[in-house]
Amino acid sequence: DGGITQSPKYLFRKEGQNVTLSCEQNLNHDAMYWYRQDPGQGLRLIYYSQIVNDFQKGDIAEGYSVSREKKESFPLTVTSAQKNPTAFYLCASSEDRGRNTQYFGPGTRLTVL
Amino acid sequence: EDQVTQSPEALRLQEGESSSLNCSYTVSGLRGLFWYRQDPGKGPEFLFTLYSAGEEKEKERLKATLTKKESFLHITAPKPEDSATYLCAVQGGSEKLVFGKGTKLTVNP
């Protein structure tokens, strides 16, 4: 089955810790994205990547970092510099960043203790 | 700046009671308008992409339409399993998707 997987489903972090969220896709899509979803707000773009070894900041990149070493994988690290990291994180992919539909993974809920 | 406003924020329907959800947008150079369905605690599920005014797409009880200023998601004879949050997003010249806050639909049996 083709699709996007995210792990873990739930993640708990202590203050001051860095955590990494996994996103893998087997759709052979070039572009991948990370969004953050908070109650009562629309999805907000954190980072995106159009090609391996290249990525761009989205609207709310501060306190986050990413890598794109493989076409299939786009992990997101939430660093201790992110002031309010508790949220639902969604990974998406599309054939490219042009006129193409984005498909989403199941999400990771991060809670800071 | 591209903007999307969805209304109403929440909608309660009785099973079989048809209605419409609205997505109003402002965008520079529309590349596409997207509708997604999201169940609680899950990722958005793609429903439709519309590219130009006048375009319509259907899937089971759902029909999406597009004008130059807004899109409607029409739900005909809804069932309880149609209960979800419906998200609208637009893609303009920046290629970035801009999402609305969603409409939470509840269909009572």
PDB file of C-alpha atoms in Angstrom:
ATOM      1  CA  ASP A   1       0.000   0.000   0.000  1.00  0.00           C
ATOM      2  CA  GLY A   2       1.298   3.441  -0.903  1.00  0.00           C
ATOM      3  CA  GLY A   3       1.120   6.143   1.673  1.00  0.00           C
ATOM      4  CA  ILE A   4       2.692   8.311   4.312  1.00  0.00           C
ATOM      5  CA  THR A   5       3.631   7.040   7.739  1.00  0.00           C
ATOM      6  CA  GLN A   6       4.461   9.087  10.813  1.00  0.00           C
ATOM      7  CA  SER A   7       5.882   7.888  14.069  1.00  0.00           C
ATOM      8  CA  PRO A   8       5.369   7.900  16.905  1.00  0.00           C
ATOM      9  CA  LYS A   9       1.648   8.570  17.168  1.00  0.00           C
ATOM     10  CA  TYR A  10       2.092  10.148  20.605  1.00  0.00           C
ATOM     11  CA  LEU A  11       5.259  11.769  21.963  1.00  0.00           C
ATOM     12  CA  PHE A  12       5.980  13.304  25.336  1.00  0.00           C
ATOM     13  CA  ARG A  13       8.857  15.681  25.853  1.00  0.00           C
ATOM     14  CA  LYS A  14      10.356  17.241  28.918  1.00  0.00           C
ATOM     15  CA  GLU A  15      11.303  20.888  28.977  1.00  0.00           C
ATOM     16  CA  GLY A  16      14.716  21.452  27.379  1.00  0.00           C
ATOM     17  CA  GLN A  17      14.743  18.263  25.324  1.00  0.00           C
ATOM     18  CA  ASN A  18      15.011  17.919  21.584  1.00  0.00           C
ATOM     19  CA  VAL A  19      12.723  15.348  19.936  1.00  0.00           C
ATOM     20  CA  THR A  20      12.570  14.023  16.385  1.00  0.00           C
ATOM     21  CA  LEU A  21       9.378  13.129  14.549  1.00  0.00           C
ATOM     22  CA  SER A  22       9.591  10.624  11.723  1.00  0.00           C
ATOM     23  CA  CYS A  23       7.883  10.924   8.324  1.00  0.00           C
ATOM     24  CA  GLU A  24       8.268   8.344   5.550  1.00  0.00           C
ATOM     25  CA  GLN A  25       6.497   8.108   2.184  1.00  0.00           C
ATOM     26  CA  ASN A  26       6.489   5.437  -0.504  1.00  0.00           C
ATOM     27  CA  LEU A  27       4.526   7.451  -3.071  1.00  0.00           C
ATOM     28  CA  ASN A  28       7.693   8.474  -4.956  1.00  0.00           C
ATOM     29  CA  HIS A  29       6.768  12.109  -4.327  1.00  0.00           C
ATOM     30  CA  ASP A  30       9.421  14.783  -4.732  1.00  0.00           C
ATOM     31  CA  ALA A  31       7.973  17.352  -2.311  1.00  0.00           C
ATOM     32  CA  MET A  32       7.418  16.892   1.411  1.00  0.00           C
ATOM     33  CA  TYR A  33       6.029  19.227   4.057  1.00  0.00           C
ATOM     34  CA  TRP A  34       5.636  19.635   7.807  1.00  0.00           C
ATOM     35  CA  TYR A  35       2.634  21.407   9.290  1.00  0.00           C
ATOM     36  CA  ARG A  36       1.569  22.204  12.802  1.00  0.00           C
ATOM     37  CA  GLN A  37      -2.106  22.134  13.854  1.00  0.00           C
ATOM     38  CA  ASP A  38      -3.404  23.874  16.965  1.00  0.00           C
ATOM     39  CA  PRO A  39      -7.009  23.943  18.172  1.00  0.00           C
ATOM     40  CA  GLY A  40      -9.034  26.657  16.455  1.00  0.00           C
ATOM     41  CA  GLN A  41      -6.301  27.447  13.930  1.00  0.00           C
ATOM     42  CA  GLY A  42      -5.606  26.447  10.374  1.00  0.00           C
ATOM     43  CA  LEU A  43      -2.641  24.270   9.496  1.00  0.00           C
ATOM     44  CA  ARG A  44       0.602  26.251   9.509  1.00  0.00           C
ATOM     45  CA  LEU A  45       3.636  25.375   7.390  1.00  0.00           C
ATOM     46  CA  ILE A  46       6.870  24.712   9.288  1.00  0.00           C
ATOM     47  CA  TYR A  47       9.288  23.481   6.600  1.00  0.00           C
ATOM     48  CA  TYR A  48       9.109  22.042   3.120  1.00  0.00           C
ATOM     49  CA  SER A  49      11.451  20.239   0.767  1.00  0.00           C
ATOM     50  CA  GLN A  50      11.185  19.973  -2.988  1.00  0.00           C
ATOM     51  CA  ILE A  51      14.179  17.729  -3.550  1.00  0.00           C
ATOM     52  CA  VAL A  52      16.714  15.663  -1.655  1.00  0.00           C
ATOM     53  CA  ASN A  53      19.284  17.707   0.288  1.00  0.00           C
ATOM     54  CA  ASP A  54      17.260  20.895  -0.075  1.00  0.00           C
ATOM     55  CA  PHE A  55      14.611  22.407   2.195  1.00  0.00           C
ATOM     56  CA  GLN A  56      13.037  25.789   2.857  1.00  0.00           C
ATOM     57  CA  LYS A  57      11.552  27.519   5.896  1.00  0.00           C
ATOM     58  CA  GLY A  58       7.825  27.901   6.071  1.00  0.00           C
ATOM     59  CA  ASP A  59       5.849  30.413   8.109  1.00  0.00           C
ATOM     60  CA  ILE A  60       6.782  29.167  11.589  1.00  0.00           C
ATOM     61  CA  ALA A  61      10.245  27.555  11.284  1.00  0.00           C
ATOM     62  CA  GLU A  62      11.750  29.016  14.471  1.00  0.00           C
ATOM     63  CA  GLY A  63      12.624  26.279  16.955  1.00  0.00           C
ATOM     64  CA  TYR A  64      12.423  23.493  14.377  1.00  0.00           C
ATOM     65  CA  SER A  65      14.938  21.788  12.086  1.00  0.00           C
ATOM     66  CA  VAL A  66      14.659  19.235   9.268  1.00  0.00           C
ATOM     67  CA  SER A  67      16.788  17.102   6.969  1.00  0.00           C
ATOM     68  CA  ARG A  68      16.134  15.450   3.610  1.00  0.00           C
ATOM     69  CA  GLU A  69      18.856  12.877   3.022  1.00  0.00           C
ATOM     70  CA  LYS A  70      16.547  10.454   1.236  1.00  0.00           C
ATOM     71  CA  LYS A  71      13.599  11.057  -1.075  1.00  0.00           C
ATOM     72  CA  GLU A  72      11.370   8.910   1.144  1.00  0.00           C
ATOM     73  CA  SER A  73      12.176  10.526   4.479  1.00  0.00           C
ATOM     74  CA  PHE A  74      11.737  13.993   5.973  1.00  0.00           C
ATOM     75  CA  PRO A  75      12.273  13.979   9.769  1.00  0.00           C
ATOM     76  CA  LEU A  76      11.403  17.005  11.891  1.00  0.00           C
ATOM     77  CA  THR A  77      13.316  17.904  15.056  1.00  0.00           C
ATOM     78  CA  VAL A  78      11.548  20.033  17.625  1.00  0.00           C
ATOM     79  CA  THR A  79      14.302  21.779  19.550  1.00  0.00           C
ATOM     80  CA  SER A  80      14.325  23.223  23.039  1.00  0.00           C
ATOM     81  CA  ALA A  81      14.191  26.658  21.420  1.00  0.00           C
ATOM     82  CA  GLN A  82      10.575  26.097  20.368  1.00  0.00           C
ATOM     83  CA  LYS A  83       8.628  28.015  23.007  1.00  0.00           C
ATOM     84  CA  ASN A  84       5.277  26.248  22.676  1.00  0.00           C
ATOM     85  CA  PRO A  85       5.772  22.849  21.057  1.00  0.00           C
ATOM     86  CA  THR A  86       2.639  21.094  22.264  1.00  0.00           C
ATOM     87  CA  ALA A  87       0.612  20.514  19.084  1.00  0.00           C
ATOM     88  CA  PHE A  88      -0.475  18.011  16.455  1.00  0.00           C
ATOM     89  CA  TYR A  89       2.200  17.649  13.760  1.00  0.00           C
ATOM     90  CA  LEU A  90       1.304  16.606  10.237  1.00  0.00           C
ATOM     91  CA  CYS A  91       3.580  15.500   7.416  1.00  0.00           C
ATOM     92  CA  ALA A  92       2.453  15.698   3.796  1.00  0.00           C
ATOM     93  CA  SER A  93       3.830  14.978   0.364  1.00  0.00           C
ATOM     94  CA  SER A  94       3.020  15.895  -3.238  1.00  0.00           C
ATOM     95  CA  GLU A  95       4.388  14.997  -6.648  1.00  0.00           C
ATOM     96  CA  ASP A  96       6.057  18.401  -6.746  1.00  0.00           C
ATOM     97  CA  ARG A  97       5.370  21.837  -5.309  1.00  0.00           C
ATOM     98  CA  GLY A  98       3.472  23.091  -8.298  1.00  0.00           C
ATOM     99  CA  ARG A  99      -0.123  22.367  -9.039  1.00  0.00           C
ATOM    100  CA  ASN A 100      -0.323  19.156  -7.115  1.00  0.00           C
ATOM    101  CA  THR A 101      -2.435  17.816  -4.313  1.00  0.00           C
ATOM    102  CA  GLN A 102      -0.788  17.257  -0.945  1.00  0.00           C
ATOM    103  CA  TYR A 103      -1.485  13.979   0.841  1.00  0.00           C
ATOM    104  CA  PHE A 104      -1.191  13.783   4.595  1.00  0.00           C
ATOM    105  CA  GLY A 105       0.087  11.267   7.092  1.00  0.00           C
ATOM    106  CA  PRO A 106      -1.766  10.262  10.271  1.00  0.00           C
ATOM    107  CA  GLY A 107      -0.019  12.815  12.486  1.00  0.00           C
ATOM    108  CA  THR A 108       2.028  12.885  15.692  1.00  0.00           C
ATOM    109  CA  ARG A 109       0.688  14.483  18.846  1.00  0.00           C
ATOM    110  CA  LEU A 110       3.509  16.060  20.859  1.00  0.00           C
ATOM    111  CA  THR A 111       2.965  17.028  24.458  1.00  0.00           C
ATOM    112  CA  VAL A 112       5.478  18.895  26.592  1.00  0.00           C
ATOM    113  CA  LEU A 113       5.432  17.828  30.229  1.00  0.00           C
TER     114      LEU A 113
ATOM    115  CA  GLU B   1      -1.601  37.873   1.428  1.00  0.00           C
ATOM    116  CA  ASP B   2      -3.642  34.788   0.606  1.00  0.00           C
ATOM    117  CA  GLN B   3      -6.559  34.199   2.994  1.00  0.00           C
ATOM    118  CA  VAL B   4      -9.218  31.536   3.521  1.00  0.00           C
ATOM    119  CA  THR B   5     -12.341  31.899   5.656  1.00  0.00           C
ATOM    120  CA  GLN B   6     -14.624  28.956   6.283  1.00  0.00           C
ATOM    121  CA  SER B   7     -18.200  29.206   7.516  1.00  0.00           C
ATOM    122  CA  PRO B   8     -19.942  28.190   9.605  1.00  0.00           C
ATOM    123  CA  GLU B   9     -17.426  27.131  12.262  1.00  0.00           C
ATOM    124  CA  ALA B  10     -19.760  24.317  13.283  1.00  0.00           C
ATOM    125  CA  LEU B  11     -22.863  22.800  11.744  1.00  0.00           C
ATOM    126  CA  ARG B  12     -25.311  20.299  13.154  1.00  0.00           C
ATOM    127  CA  LEU B  13     -27.596  18.423  10.766  1.00  0.00           C
ATOM    128  CA  GLN B  14     -30.113  15.678  11.070  1.00  0.00           C
ATOM    129  CA  GLU B  15     -29.480  12.601   8.984  1.00  0.00           C
ATOM    130  CA  GLY B  16     -30.839  13.287   5.503  1.00  0.00           C
ATOM    131  CA  GLU B  17     -30.845  17.084   5.934  1.00  0.00           C
ATOM    132  CA  SER B  18     -28.816  18.513   3.033  1.00  0.00           C
ATOM    133  CA  SER B  19     -26.673  21.637   3.487  1.00  0.00           C
ATOM    134  CA  SER B  20     -23.586  23.468   2.265  1.00  0.00           C
ATOM    135  CA  LEU B  21     -20.258  24.545   3.746  1.00  0.00           C
ATOM    136  CA  ASN B  22     -18.638  27.746   2.531  1.00  0.00           C
ATOM    137  CA  CYS B  23     -14.998  28.589   1.813  1.00  0.00           C
ATOM    138  CA  SER B  24     -14.319  32.213   0.899  1.00  0.00           C
ATOM    139  CA  TYR B  25     -10.855  33.065  -0.338  1.00  0.00           C
ATOM    140  CA  THR B  26      -8.573  35.793  -1.572  1.00  0.00           C
ATOM    141  CA  VAL B  27      -5.531  34.666  -3.489  1.00  0.00           C
ATOM    142  CA  SER B  28      -3.081  36.008  -6.007  1.00  0.00           C
ATOM    143  CA  GLY B  29      -3.227  33.719  -9.008  1.00  0.00           C
ATOM    144  CA  LEU B  30      -5.270  30.693  -7.990  1.00  0.00           C
ATOM    145  CA  ARG B  31      -3.466  27.436  -8.775  1.00  0.00           C
ATOM    146  CA  GLY B  32      -5.938  25.219  -6.946  1.00  0.00           C
ATOM    147  CA  LEU B  33      -8.536  24.970  -4.192  1.00  0.00           C
ATOM    148  CA  PHE B  34      -8.514  21.848  -2.065  1.00  0.00           C
ATOM    149  CA  TRP B  35     -11.071  20.203   0.210  1.00  0.00           C
ATOM    150  CA  TYR B  36     -10.057  17.741   2.919  1.00  0.00           C
ATOM    151  CA  ARG B  37     -11.937  15.782   5.537  1.00  0.00           C
ATOM    152  CA  GLN B  38     -10.343  15.346   8.973  1.00  0.00           C
ATOM    153  CA  ASP B  39     -11.526  12.966  11.685  1.00  0.00           C
ATOM    154  CA  PRO B  40     -10.513  13.629  15.314  1.00  0.00           C
ATOM    155  CA  GLY B  41      -6.889  12.724  16.005  1.00  0.00           C
ATOM    156  CA  LYS B  42      -6.170  11.826  12.361  1.00  0.00           C
ATOM    157  CA  GLY B  43      -4.542  13.422   9.351  1.00  0.00           C
ATOM    158  CA  PRO B  44      -6.602  15.215   6.700  1.00  0.00           C
ATOM    159  CA  GLU B  45      -8.000  12.985   3.962  1.00  0.00           C
ATOM    160  CA  PHE B  46      -8.027  14.451   0.465  1.00  0.00           C
ATOM    161  CA  LEU B  47     -11.457  14.949  -1.124  1.00  0.00           C
ATOM    162  CA  PHE B  48     -11.281  17.314  -4.106  1.00  0.00           C
ATOM    163  CA  THR B  49      -9.101  19.701  -6.070  1.00  0.00           C
ATOM    164  CA  LEU B  50     -10.725  22.489  -8.108  1.00  0.00           C
ATOM    165  CA  TYR B  51      -8.663  24.566 -10.500  1.00  0.00           C
ATOM    166  CA  SER B  52     -10.925  27.142 -12.149  1.00  0.00           C
ATOM    167  CA  ALA B  53     -14.210  28.963 -11.632  1.00  0.00           C
ATOM    168  CA  GLY B  54     -17.196  26.940 -12.778  1.00  0.00           C
ATOM    169  CA  GLU B  55     -15.570  23.611 -12.051  1.00  0.00           C
ATOM    170  CA  GLU B  56     -17.530  21.028 -10.052  1.00  0.00           C
ATOM    171  CA  LYS B  57     -16.550  17.639  -8.632  1.00  0.00           C
ATOM    172  CA  GLU B  58     -18.606  14.955  -6.931  1.00  0.00           C
ATOM    173  CA  LYS B  59     -17.921  12.001  -4.694  1.00  0.00           C
ATOM    174  CA  GLU B  60     -20.768  10.022  -3.176  1.00  0.00           C
ATOM    175  CA  ARG B  61     -22.851  12.524  -1.144  1.00  0.00           C
ATOM    176  CA  LEU B  62     -20.368  15.385  -1.575  1.00  0.00           C
ATOM    177  CA  LYS B  63     -20.185  17.947  -4.358  1.00  0.00           C
ATOM    178  CA  ALA B  64     -17.652  20.786  -4.507  1.00  0.00           C
ATOM    179  CA  THR B  65     -18.127  23.907  -6.610  1.00  0.00           C
ATOM    180  CA  LEU B  66     -15.884  26.889  -7.285  1.00  0.00           C
ATOM    181  CA  THR B  67     -16.411  30.551  -8.161  1.00  0.00           C
ATOM    182  CA  LYS B  68     -13.848  33.336  -8.351  1.00  0.00           C
ATOM    183  CA  LYS B  69     -14.389  34.215  -4.686  1.00  0.00           C
ATOM    184  CA  GLU B  70     -15.635  31.106  -2.932  1.00  0.00           C
ATOM    185  CA  SER B  71     -16.160  27.387  -2.953  1.00  0.00           C
ATOM    186  CA  PHE B  72     -19.050  25.387  -1.598  1.00  0.00           C
ATOM    187  CA  LEU B  73     -19.058  21.812  -0.351  1.00  0.00           C
ATOM    188  CA  HIS B  74     -22.595  20.552  -0.755  1.00  0.00           C
ATOM    189  CA  ILE B  75     -23.615  17.553   1.341  1.00  0.00           C
ATOM    190  CA  THR B  76     -26.690  15.728   0.094  1.00  0.00           C
ATOM    191  CA  ALA B  77     -28.677  13.532   2.471  1.00  0.00           C
ATOM    192  CA  PRO B  78     -25.814  13.235   4.975  1.00  0.00           C
ATOM    193  CA  LYS B  79     -25.268  10.221   7.186  1.00  0.00           C
ATOM    194  CA  PRO B  80     -23.725  10.112  10.686  1.00  0.00           C
ATOM    195  CA  GLU B  81     -20.472   8.814   9.165  1.00  0.00           C
ATOM    196  CA  ASP B  82     -20.108  12.139   7.331  1.00  0.00           C
ATOM    197  CA  SER B  83     -19.453  13.783  10.705  1.00  0.00           C
ATOM    198  CA  ALA B  84     -15.948  15.296  10.586  1.00  0.00           C
ATOM    199  CA  THR B  85     -14.126  18.582  10.234  1.00  0.00           C
ATOM    200  CA  TYR B  86     -13.909  19.755   6.629  1.00  0.00           C
ATOM    201  CA  LEU B  87     -10.875  21.818   5.680  1.00  0.00           C
ATOM    202  CA  CYS B  88     -10.478  24.140   2.705  1.00  0.00           C
ATOM    203  CA  ALA B  89      -7.116  25.316   1.371  1.00  0.00           C
ATOM    204  CA  VAL B  90      -5.972  27.449  -1.548  1.00  0.00           C
ATOM    205  CA  GLN B  91      -2.727  27.465  -3.475  1.00  0.00           C
ATOM    206  CA  GLY B  92      -1.735  30.701  -5.165  1.00  0.00           C
ATOM    207  CA  GLY B  93       1.305  32.102  -6.862  1.00  0.00           C
ATOM    208  CA  SER B  94       3.543  31.384  -3.870  1.00  0.00           C
ATOM    209  CA  GLU B  95       2.710  27.650  -4.283  1.00  0.00           C
ATOM    210  CA  LYS B  96       2.086  27.473  -0.550  1.00  0.00           C
ATOM    211  CA  LEU B  97      -1.177  25.991   0.715  1.00  0.00           C
ATOM    212  CA  VAL B  98      -3.150  28.367   2.945  1.00  0.00           C
ATOM    213  CA  PHE B  99      -5.724  26.602   5.092  1.00  0.00           C
ATOM    214  CA  GLY B 100      -8.953  27.780   6.655  1.00  0.00           C
ATOM    215  CA  LYS B 101      -9.834  26.882  10.238  1.00  0.00           C
ATOM    216  CA  GLY B 102     -12.359  24.290   9.129  1.00  0.00           C
ATOM    217  CA  THR B 103     -16.048  23.557   9.604  1.00  0.00           C
ATOM    218  CA  LYS B 104     -16.972  20.913  12.154  1.00  0.00           C
ATOM    219  CA  LEU B 105     -19.933  18.945  10.853  1.00  0.00           C
ATOM    220  CA  THR B 106     -22.057  16.769  13.116  1.00  0.00           C
ATOM    221  CA  VAL B 107     -24.788  14.608  11.602  1.00  0.00           C
ATOM    222  CA  ASN B 108     -27.248  13.208  14.113  1.00  0.00           C
ATOM    223  CA  PRO B 109     -29.090   9.929  13.442  1.00  0.00           C
TER     224      PRO B 109
END
